[in-house]
GROMACS .gro file of C-alpha atoms in nm:
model
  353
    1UNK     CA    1  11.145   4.429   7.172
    2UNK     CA    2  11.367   4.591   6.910
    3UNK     CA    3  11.086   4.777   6.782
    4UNK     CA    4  10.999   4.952   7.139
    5UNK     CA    5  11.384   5.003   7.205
    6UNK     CA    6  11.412   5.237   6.859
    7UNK     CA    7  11.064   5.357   6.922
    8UNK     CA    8  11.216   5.485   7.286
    9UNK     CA    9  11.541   5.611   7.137
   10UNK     CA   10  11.424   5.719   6.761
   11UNK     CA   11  11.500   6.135   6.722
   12UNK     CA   12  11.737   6.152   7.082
   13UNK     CA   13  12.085   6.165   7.082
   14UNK     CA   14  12.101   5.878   7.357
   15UNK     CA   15  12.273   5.627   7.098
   16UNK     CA   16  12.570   5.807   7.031
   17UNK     CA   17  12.641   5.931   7.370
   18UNK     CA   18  12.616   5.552   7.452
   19UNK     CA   19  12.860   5.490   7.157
   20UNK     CA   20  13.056   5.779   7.264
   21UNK     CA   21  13.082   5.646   7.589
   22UNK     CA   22  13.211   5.329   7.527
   23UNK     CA   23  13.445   5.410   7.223
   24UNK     CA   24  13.609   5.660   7.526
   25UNK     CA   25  13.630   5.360   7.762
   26UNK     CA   26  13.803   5.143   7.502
   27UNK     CA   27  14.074   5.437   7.490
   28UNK     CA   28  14.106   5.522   7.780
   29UNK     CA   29  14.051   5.165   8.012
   30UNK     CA   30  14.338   4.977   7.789
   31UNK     CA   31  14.167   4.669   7.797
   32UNK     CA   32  14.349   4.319   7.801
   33UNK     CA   33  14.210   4.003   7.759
   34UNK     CA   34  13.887   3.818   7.580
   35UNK     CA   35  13.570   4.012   7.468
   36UNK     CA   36  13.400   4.005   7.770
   37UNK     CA   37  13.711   4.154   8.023
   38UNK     CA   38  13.715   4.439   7.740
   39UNK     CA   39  13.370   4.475   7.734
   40UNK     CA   40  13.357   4.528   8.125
   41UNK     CA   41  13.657   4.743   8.166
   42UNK     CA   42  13.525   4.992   7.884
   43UNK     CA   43  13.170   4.979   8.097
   44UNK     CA   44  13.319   5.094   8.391
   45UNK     CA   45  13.611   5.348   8.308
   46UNK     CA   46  13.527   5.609   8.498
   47UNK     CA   47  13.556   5.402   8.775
   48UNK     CA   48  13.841   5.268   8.669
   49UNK     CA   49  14.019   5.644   8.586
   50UNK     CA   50  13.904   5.765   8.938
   51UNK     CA   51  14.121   5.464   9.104
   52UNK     CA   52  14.403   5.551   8.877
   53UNK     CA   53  14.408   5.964   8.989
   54UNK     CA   54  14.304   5.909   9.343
   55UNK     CA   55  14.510   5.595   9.440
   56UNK     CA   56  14.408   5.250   9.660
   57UNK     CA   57  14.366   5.536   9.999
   58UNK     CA   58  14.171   5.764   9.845
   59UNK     CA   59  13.923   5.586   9.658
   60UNK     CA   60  13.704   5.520   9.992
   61UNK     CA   61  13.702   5.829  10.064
   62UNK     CA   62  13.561   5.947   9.745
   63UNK     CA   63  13.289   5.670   9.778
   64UNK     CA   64  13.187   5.830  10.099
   65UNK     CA   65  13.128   6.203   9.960
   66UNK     CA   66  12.787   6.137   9.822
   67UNK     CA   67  12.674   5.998  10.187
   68UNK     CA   68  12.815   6.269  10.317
   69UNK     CA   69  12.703   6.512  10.119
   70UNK     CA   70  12.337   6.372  10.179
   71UNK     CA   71  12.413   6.377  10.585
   72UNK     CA   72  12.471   6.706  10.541
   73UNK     CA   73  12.246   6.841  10.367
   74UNK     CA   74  11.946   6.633  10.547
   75UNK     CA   75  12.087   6.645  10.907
   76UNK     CA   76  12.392   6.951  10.965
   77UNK     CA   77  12.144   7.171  10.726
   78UNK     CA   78  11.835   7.147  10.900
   79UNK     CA   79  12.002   7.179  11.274
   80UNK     CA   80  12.143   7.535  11.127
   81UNK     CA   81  11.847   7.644  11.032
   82UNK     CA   82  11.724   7.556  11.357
   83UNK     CA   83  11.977   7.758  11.537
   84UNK     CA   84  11.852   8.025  11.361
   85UNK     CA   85  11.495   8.031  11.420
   86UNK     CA   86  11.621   8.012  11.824
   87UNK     CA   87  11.746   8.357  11.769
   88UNK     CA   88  11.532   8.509  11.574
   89UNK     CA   89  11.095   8.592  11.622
   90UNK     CA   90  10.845   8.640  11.345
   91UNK     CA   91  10.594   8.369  11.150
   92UNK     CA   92  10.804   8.370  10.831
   93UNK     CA   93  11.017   8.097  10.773
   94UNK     CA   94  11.260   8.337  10.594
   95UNK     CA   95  11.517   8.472  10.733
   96UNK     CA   96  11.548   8.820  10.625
   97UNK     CA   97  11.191   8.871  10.710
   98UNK     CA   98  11.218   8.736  11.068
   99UNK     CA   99  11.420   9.012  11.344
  100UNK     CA  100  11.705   8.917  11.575
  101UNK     CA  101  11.550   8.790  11.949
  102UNK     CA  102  11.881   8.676  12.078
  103UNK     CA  103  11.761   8.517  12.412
  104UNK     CA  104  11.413   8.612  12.435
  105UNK     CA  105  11.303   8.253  12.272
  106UNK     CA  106  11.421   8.152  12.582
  107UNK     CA  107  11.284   8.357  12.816
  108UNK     CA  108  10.911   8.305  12.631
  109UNK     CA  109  10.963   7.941  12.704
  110UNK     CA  110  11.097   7.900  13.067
  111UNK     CA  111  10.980   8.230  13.227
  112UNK     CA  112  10.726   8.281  13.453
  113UNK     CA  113  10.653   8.668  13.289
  114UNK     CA  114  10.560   8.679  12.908
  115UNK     CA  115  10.874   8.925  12.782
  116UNK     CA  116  10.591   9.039  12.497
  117UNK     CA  117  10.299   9.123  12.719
  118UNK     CA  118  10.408   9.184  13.084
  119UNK     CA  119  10.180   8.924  13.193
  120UNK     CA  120  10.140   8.554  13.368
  121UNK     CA  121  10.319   8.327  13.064
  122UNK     CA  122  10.171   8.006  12.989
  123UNK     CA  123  10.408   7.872  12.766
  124UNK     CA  124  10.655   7.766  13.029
  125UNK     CA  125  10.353   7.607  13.207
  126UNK     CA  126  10.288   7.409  12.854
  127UNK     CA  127  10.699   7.332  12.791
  128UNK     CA  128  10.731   7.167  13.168
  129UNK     CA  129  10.380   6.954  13.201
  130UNK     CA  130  10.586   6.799  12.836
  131UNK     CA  131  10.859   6.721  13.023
  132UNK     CA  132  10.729   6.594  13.353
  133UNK     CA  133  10.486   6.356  13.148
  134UNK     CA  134  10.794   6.240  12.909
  135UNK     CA  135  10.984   6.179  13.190
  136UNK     CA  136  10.753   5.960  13.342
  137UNK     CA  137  10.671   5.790  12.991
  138UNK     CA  138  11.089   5.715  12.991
  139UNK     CA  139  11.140   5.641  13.335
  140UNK     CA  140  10.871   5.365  13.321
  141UNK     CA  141  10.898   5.241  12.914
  142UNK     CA  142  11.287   5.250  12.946
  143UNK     CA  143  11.300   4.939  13.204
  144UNK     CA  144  11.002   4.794  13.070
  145UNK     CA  145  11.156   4.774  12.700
  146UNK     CA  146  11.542   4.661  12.843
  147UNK     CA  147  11.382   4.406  13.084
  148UNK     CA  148  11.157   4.218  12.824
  149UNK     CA  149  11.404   4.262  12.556
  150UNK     CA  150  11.639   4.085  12.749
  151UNK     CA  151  11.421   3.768  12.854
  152UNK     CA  152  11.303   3.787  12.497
  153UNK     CA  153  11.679   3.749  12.350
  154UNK     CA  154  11.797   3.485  12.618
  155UNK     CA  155  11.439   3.245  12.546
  156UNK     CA  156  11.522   3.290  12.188
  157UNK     CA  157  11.882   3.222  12.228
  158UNK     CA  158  11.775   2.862  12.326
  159UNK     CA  159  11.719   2.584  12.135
  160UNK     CA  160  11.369   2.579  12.119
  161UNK     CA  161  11.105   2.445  11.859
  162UNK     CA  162  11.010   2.700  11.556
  163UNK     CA  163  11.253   2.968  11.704
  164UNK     CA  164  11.357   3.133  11.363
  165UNK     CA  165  10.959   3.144  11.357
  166UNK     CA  166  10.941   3.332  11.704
  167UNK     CA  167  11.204   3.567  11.625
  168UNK     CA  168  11.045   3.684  11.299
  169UNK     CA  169  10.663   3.724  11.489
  170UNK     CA  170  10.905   3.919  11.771
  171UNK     CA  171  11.062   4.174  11.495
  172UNK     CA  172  10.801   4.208  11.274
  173UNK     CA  173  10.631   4.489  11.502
  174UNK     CA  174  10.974   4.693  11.419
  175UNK     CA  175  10.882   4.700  11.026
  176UNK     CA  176  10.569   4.859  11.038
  177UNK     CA  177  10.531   5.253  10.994
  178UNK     CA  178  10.478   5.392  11.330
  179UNK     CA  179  10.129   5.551  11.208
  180UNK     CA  180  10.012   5.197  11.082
  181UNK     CA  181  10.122   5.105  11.438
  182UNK     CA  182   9.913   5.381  11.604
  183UNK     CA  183   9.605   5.322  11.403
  184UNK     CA  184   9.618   4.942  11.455
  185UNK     CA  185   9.602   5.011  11.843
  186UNK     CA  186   9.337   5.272  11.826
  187UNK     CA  187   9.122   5.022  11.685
  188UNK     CA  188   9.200   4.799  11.944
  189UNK     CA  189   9.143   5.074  12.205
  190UNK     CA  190   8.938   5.360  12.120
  191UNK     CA  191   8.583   5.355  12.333
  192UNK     CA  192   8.394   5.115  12.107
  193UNK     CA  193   8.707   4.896  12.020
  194UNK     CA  194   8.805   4.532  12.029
  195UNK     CA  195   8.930   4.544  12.406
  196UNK     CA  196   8.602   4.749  12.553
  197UNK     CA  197   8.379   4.529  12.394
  198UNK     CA  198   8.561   4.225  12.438
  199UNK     CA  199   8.578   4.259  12.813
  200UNK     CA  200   8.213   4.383  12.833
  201UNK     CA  201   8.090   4.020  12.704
  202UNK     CA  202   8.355   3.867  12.953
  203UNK     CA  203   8.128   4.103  13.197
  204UNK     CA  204   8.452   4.252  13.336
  205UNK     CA  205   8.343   4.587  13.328
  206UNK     CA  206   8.011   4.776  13.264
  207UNK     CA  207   8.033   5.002  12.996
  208UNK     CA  208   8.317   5.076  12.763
  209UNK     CA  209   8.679   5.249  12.856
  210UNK     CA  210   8.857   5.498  12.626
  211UNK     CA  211   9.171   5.374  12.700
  212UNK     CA  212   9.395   5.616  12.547
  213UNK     CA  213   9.233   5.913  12.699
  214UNK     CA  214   9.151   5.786  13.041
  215UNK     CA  215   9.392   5.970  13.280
  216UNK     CA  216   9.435   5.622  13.476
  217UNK     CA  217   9.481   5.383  13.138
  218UNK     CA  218   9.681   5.665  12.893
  219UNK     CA  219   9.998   5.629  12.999
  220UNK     CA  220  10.035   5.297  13.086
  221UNK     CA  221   9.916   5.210  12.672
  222UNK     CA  222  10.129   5.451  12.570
  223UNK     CA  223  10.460   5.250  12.702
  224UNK     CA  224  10.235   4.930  12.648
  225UNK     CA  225  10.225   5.004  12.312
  226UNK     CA  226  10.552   5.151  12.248
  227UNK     CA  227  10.760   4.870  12.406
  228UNK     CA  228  10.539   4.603  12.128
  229UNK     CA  229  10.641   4.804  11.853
  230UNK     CA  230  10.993   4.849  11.915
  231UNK     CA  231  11.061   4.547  12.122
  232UNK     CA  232  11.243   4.326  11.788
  233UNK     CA  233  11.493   4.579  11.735
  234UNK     CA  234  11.638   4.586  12.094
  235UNK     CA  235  11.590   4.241  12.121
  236UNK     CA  236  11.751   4.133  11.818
  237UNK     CA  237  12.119   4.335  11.936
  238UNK     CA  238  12.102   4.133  12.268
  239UNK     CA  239  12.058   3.828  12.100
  240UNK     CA  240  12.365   3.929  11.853
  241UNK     CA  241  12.582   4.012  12.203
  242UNK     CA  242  12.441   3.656  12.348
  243UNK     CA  243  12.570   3.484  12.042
  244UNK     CA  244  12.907   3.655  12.040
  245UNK     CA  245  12.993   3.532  12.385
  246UNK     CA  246  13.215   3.198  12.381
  247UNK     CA  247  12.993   2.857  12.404
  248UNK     CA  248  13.302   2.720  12.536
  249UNK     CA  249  13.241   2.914  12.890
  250UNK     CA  250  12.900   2.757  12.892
  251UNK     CA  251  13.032   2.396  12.868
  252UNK     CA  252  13.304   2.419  13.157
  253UNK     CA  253  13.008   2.535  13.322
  254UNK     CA  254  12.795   2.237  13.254
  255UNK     CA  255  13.069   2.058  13.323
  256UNK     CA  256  13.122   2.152  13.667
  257UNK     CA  257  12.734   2.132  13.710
  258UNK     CA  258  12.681   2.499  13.761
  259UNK     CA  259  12.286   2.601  13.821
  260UNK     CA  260  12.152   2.782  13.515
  261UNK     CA  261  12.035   3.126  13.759
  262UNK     CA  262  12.441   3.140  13.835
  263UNK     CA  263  12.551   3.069  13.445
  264UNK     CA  264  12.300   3.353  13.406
  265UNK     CA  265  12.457   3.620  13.618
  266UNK     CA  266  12.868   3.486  13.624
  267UNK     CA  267  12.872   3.455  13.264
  268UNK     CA  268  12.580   3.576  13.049
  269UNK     CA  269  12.520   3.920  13.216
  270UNK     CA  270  12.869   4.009  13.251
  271UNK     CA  271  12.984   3.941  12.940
  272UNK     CA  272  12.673   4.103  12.789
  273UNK     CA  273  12.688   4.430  12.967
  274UNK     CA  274  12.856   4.607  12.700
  275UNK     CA  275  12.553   4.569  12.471
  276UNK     CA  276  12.342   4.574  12.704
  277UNK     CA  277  12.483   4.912  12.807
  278UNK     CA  278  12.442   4.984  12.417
  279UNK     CA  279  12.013   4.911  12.390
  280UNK     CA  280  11.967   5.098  12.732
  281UNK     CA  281  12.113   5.429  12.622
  282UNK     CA  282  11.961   5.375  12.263
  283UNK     CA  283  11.617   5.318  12.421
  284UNK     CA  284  11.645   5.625  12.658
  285UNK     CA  285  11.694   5.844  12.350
  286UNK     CA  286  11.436   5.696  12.164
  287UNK     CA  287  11.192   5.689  12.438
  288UNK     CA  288  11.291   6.122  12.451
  289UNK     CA  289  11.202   6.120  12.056
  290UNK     CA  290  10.842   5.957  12.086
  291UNK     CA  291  10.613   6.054  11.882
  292UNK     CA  292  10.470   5.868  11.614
  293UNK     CA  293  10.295   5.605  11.706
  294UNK     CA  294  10.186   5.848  12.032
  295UNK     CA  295  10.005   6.103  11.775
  296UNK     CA  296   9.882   5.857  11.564
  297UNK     CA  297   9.668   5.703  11.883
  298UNK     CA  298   9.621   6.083  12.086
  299UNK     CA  299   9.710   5.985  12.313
  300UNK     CA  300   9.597   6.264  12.644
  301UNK     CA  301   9.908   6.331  12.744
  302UNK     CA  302  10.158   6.549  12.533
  303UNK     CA  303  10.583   6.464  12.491
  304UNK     CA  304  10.830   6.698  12.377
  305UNK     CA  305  10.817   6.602  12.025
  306UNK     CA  306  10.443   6.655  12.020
  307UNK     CA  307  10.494   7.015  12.209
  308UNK     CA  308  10.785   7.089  11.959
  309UNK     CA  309  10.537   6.960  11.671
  310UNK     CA  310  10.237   7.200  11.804
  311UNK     CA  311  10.436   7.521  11.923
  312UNK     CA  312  10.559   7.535  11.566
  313UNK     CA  313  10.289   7.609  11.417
  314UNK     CA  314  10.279   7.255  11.187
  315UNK     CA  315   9.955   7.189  11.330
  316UNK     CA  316   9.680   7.405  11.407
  317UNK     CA  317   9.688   7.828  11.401
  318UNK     CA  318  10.054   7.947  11.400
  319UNK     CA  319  10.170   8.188  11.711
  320UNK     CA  320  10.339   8.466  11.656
  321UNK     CA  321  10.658   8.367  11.792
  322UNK     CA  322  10.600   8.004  11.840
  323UNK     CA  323  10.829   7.889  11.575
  324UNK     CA  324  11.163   8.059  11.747
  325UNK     CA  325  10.997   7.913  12.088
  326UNK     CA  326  10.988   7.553  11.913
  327UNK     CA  327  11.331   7.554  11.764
  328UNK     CA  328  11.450   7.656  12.145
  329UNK     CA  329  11.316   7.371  12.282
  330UNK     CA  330  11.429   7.125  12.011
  331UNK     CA  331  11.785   7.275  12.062
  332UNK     CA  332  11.739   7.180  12.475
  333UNK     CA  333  11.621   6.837  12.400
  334UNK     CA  334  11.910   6.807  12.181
  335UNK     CA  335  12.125   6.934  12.423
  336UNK     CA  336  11.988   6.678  12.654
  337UNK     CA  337  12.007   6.355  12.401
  338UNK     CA  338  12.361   6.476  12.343
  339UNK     CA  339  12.480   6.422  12.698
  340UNK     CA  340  12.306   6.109  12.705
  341UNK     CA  341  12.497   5.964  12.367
  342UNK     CA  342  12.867   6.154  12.531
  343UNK     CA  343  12.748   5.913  12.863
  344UNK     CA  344  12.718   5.624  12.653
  345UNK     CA  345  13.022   5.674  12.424
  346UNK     CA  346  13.234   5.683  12.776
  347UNK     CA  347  13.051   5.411  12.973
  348UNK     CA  348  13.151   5.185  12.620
  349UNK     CA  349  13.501   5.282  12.635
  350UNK     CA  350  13.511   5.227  13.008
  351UNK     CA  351  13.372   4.889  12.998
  352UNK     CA  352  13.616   4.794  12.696
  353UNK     CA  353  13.867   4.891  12.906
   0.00000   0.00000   0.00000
């Protein structure tokens, strides 16, 4: 081992620094004590030094700069750049080679007139059938998800045989990458998968069903599919808010031989509305974002992050002006996802109230 450590270190200047570093914590720590209490104060002096100049208030704050920095460089940084691209037209994704468009971006994507051409503009067309069909993928996965999540948490909340068991098998779905998700399910579904053929030997149907493209099966495995892989994480905060309400209020309720549908909506639902409140508005947003596990099966119909992903120019031939038309309609879905997290933030408060 000794050999390998001066065959890693032989010719570098690594040793002193090392030497240098701890003869400068030994100065500057003023260690007190045994061997080992000097030993750890001179291996962590600049800690130690950054306490003693910033104080017991500002130390936290210091720890939080490098997260910050990261947020912002990962999350303010790219929603910038995507302000500019709104006002601005061009294929380069440089900014001095792309001209000022103000509102045109706009008009290209909502208009019935192409502002370029003069004639019937398609894009609009494109932009709303994205909408309409996410809409109906959130109106009908939202309840779904909230609705099994919740008779999920309160079966699991139970005392009930192998339920640390059923609560793993319930959130494992939530650790898998979304496109290992996807795949999985267009194995299962695609025209010769497991559920065609599995149902033509049952003699249910005749010939095989491609599920995720069928205009009367698409949608309904799209929020089928959705709702399995996210169901653990939504279920798991409900069964955190059922945990955190007082057991005491369930025994005077036993007590006084209450039925279990009224313990259900008295106590349980009341006193879990706040979270509850909490996974619906989460869910609504991240039924908005889909997109993942919906392009990894493609699926027929098309949501705003897959027209967002497409108008871009990220896959397939590149438009002319379809990257400023993109970053427009990211910045109205953001707009949108915005009110809905200002809706929750004061439906919280109100209900704390």
């Amino acid at each position: 081992m000794w050999d390998a450590l001066y065959a890693a270190f032989a010719g570098t200047g690594w040793p002193l620094a090392l030497l240098a570093y701890f003869l400068v914590g030994f100065a500057v720590g003023g260690a007190t004590g045994g061997g080992r209490s000097r030993f750890m104060t001179a291996l962590g002096w600049p800690l130690e030094l950054t306490q003693r100049l910033a104080g017991t208030t500002g130390l936290p704050y210091l720890f939080l700069v490098p997260n910050l920095l990261v947020f912002g460089l990962f999350t303010f940084s790219p929603m910038f750049i995507n302000v500019g691209f709104s006002v601005t037209e061009g294929q380069s994704i440089l900014f001095e080679q792309r001209d000022w468009a103000g509102g045109e971006n706009l008009t290209r994507l909502l208009s019935e007139t192409n502002p370029d051409t003069g004639g019937e503009n398609r894009e609009d067309d494109k932009f709303l059938a994205a909408v309409a069909d996410t809409f109906v993928f959130v109106i009908f996965q939202v309840p779904i998800m909230v609705l099994i999540a919740l008779v999920t948490a309160l079966v699991l909340n139970r005392e009930i045989i192998g339920r640390g068991f059923w609560r793993s098998v319930f959130f494992y779905p939530v650790m898998l990458s979304p496109v290992v998700v996807g795949f999985l399910w267009t194995l299962i579904l695609k025209r010769q998968g497991v559920l065609s053929l599995t149902l033509m030997q049952w003699g249910w149907i005749d010939e095989p069903i491609q599920w995720l493209t069928d205009p009367s099966w698409t949608m309904f495995w799209s929020v089928f599919v959705y709702t399995w892989a996210h169901l653990g994480f939504y279920m798991l905060i409900l069964l955190a808010g059922l945990q955190a309400i007082p057991k005491d209020l369930y025994e005077a309720a036993q007590m006084d031989g209450t039925s279990d549908w009224r313990v259900l909506w008295r106590i349980t639902l009341p006193l879990l509305m706040p979270t509850l409140l909490v996974v619906m508005v989460l869910s609504l947003i991240k039924a908005f974002q889909a997109f993942e596990e919906l392009y990894a099966m493609q699926v027929r119909w098309t949501s705003l992050v897959a027209y967002i992903f497409e108008t871009s120019g990220l896959r397939g031939q590149p438009t002319a002006n379809g990257l400023g038309v993109a970053a427009t309609a990211s910045l109205l879905v953001a707009i949108g996802l915005i009110l809905l997290s200002l809706i929750q933030i004061y439906l919280t408060s109100r209900q704390n109230r």
